[in-house]
Short mmCIF file of C-alpha atoms in Angstrom, two decimals:
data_model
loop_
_atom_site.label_atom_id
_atom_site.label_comp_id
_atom_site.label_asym_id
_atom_site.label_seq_id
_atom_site.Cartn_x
_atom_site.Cartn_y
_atom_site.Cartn_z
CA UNK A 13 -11.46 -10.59 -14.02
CA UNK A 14 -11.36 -6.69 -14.34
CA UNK A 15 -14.77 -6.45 -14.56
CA UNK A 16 -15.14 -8.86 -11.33
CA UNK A 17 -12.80 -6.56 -9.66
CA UNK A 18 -14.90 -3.49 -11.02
CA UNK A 19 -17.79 -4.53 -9.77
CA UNK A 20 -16.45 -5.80 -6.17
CA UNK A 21 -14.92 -2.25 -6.02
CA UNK A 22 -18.33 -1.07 -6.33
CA UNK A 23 -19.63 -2.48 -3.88
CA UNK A 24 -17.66 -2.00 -1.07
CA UNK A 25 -17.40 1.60 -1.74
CA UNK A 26 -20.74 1.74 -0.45
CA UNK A 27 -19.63 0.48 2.97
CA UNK A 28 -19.13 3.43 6.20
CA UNK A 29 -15.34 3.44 5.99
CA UNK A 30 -14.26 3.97 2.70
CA UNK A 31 -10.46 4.96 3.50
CA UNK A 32 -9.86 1.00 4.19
CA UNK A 33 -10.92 0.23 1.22
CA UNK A 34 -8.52 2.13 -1.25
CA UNK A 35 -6.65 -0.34 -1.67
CA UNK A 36 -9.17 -2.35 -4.11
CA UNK A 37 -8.55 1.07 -6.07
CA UNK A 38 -5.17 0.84 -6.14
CA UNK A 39 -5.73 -2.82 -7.39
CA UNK A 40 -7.85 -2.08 -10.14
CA UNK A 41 -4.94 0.54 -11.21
CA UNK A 42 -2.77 -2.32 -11.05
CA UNK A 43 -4.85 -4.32 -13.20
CA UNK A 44 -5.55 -1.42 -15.62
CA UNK A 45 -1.71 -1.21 -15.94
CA UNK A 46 -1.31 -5.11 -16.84
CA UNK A 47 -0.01 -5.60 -13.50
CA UNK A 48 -0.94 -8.43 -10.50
CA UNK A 49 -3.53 -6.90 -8.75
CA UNK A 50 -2.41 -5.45 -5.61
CA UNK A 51 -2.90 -2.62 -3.67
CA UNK A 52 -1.70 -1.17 -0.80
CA UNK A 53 -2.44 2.10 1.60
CA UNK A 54 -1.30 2.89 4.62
CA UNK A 55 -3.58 4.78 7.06
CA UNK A 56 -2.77 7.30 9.90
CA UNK A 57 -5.88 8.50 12.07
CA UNK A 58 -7.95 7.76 9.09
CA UNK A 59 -6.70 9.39 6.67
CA UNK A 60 -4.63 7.57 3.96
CA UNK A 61 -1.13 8.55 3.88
CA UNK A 62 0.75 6.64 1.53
CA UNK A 63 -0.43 4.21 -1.24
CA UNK A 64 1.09 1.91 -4.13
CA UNK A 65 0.72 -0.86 -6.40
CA UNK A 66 2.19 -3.47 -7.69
CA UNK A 67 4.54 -2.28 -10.13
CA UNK A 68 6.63 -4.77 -11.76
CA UNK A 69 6.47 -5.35 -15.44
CA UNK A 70 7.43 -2.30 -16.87
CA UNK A 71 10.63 -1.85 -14.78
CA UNK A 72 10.96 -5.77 -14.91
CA UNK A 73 11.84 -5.39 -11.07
CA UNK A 74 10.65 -7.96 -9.29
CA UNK A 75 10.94 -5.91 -5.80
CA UNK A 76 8.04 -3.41 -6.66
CA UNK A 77 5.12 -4.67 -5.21
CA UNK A 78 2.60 -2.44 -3.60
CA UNK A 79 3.85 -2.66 -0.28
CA UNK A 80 7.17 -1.21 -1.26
CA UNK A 81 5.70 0.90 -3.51
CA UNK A 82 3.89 2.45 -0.31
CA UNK A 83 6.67 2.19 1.40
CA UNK A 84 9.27 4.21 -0.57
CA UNK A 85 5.98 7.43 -0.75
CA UNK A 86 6.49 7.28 3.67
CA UNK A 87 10.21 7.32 3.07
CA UNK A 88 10.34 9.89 0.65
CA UNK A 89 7.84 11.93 3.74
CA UNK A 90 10.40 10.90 6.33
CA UNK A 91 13.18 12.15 4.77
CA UNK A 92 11.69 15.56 4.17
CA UNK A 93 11.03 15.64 7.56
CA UNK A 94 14.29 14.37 9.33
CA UNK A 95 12.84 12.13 11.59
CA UNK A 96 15.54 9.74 13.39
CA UNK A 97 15.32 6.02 12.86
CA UNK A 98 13.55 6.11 16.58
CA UNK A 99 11.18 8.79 15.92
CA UNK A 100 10.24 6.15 12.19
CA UNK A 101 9.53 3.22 14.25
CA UNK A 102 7.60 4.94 16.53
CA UNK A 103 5.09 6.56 14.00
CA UNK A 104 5.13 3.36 11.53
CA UNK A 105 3.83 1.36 14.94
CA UNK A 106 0.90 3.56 15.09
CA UNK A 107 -0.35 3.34 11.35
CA UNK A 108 -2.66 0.52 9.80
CA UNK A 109 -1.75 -1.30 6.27
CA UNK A 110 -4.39 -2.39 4.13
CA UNK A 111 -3.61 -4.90 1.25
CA UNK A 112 -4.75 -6.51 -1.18
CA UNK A 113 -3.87 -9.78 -0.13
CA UNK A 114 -0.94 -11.69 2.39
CA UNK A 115 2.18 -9.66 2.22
CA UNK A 116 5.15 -11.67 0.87
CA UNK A 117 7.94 -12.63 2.32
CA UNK A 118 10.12 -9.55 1.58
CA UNK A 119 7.56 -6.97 2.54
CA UNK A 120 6.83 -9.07 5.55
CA UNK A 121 10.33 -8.29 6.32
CA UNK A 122 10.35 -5.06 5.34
CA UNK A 123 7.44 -4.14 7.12
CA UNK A 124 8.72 -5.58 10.05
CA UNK A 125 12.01 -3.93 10.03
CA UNK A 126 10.67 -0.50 9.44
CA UNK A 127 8.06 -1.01 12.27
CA UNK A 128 10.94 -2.01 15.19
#
């Protein structure tokens, strides 16, 4: 599998737009770190701005996956910045999330919730 993953990261970092595609990278950390492999980045203008993986074993929290992971690195920017709950909803509307795979149901929500 890691090699699979290795060698699919390969070869889509030879594609144009290589910011989209981070998120395989953030996968194969995952992976390397005996996690699921998932990845997440979230992109602003093209430029990556915040990116996680799944992290759940070693904290044995089920509510780290990558999304939240990615998640919590905007918040963490927000808060530095003061932005109003508006002013959040606003900017989240405007970025692009790239994952690894479907989000689940509570980063759906989360997602969702953030974005509104």
């Amino acid at each position: 599998m890691r090699e699979f993953l290795t060698l699919i990261l390969m070869l889509l970092l030879l594609t144009s737009n290589k910011t989209y595609l981070l998120f395989l990278y953030q996968a194969k950390l995952a992976l390397d770190s005996l996690e699921v492999p998932v990845g997440c980045v979230i992109v602003e203008g093209g430029s990556v701005i915040a990116a996680g993986k799944n992290w759940t074993n070693e904290p044995r929290n089920a509510t780290r996956h990558a999304e939240m992971e990615a998640l919590d690195v905007l918040k963490e920017q927000w808060q530095r910045t003061g932005f109003s709950a508006a002013e959040v909803a606003e900017k989240f509307s405007a970025y692009s999330l790239c994952v690894a795979c479907e989000p689940c149901l509570m980063c759906a929500a989360a997602l969702s919730i953030i974005g509104t």
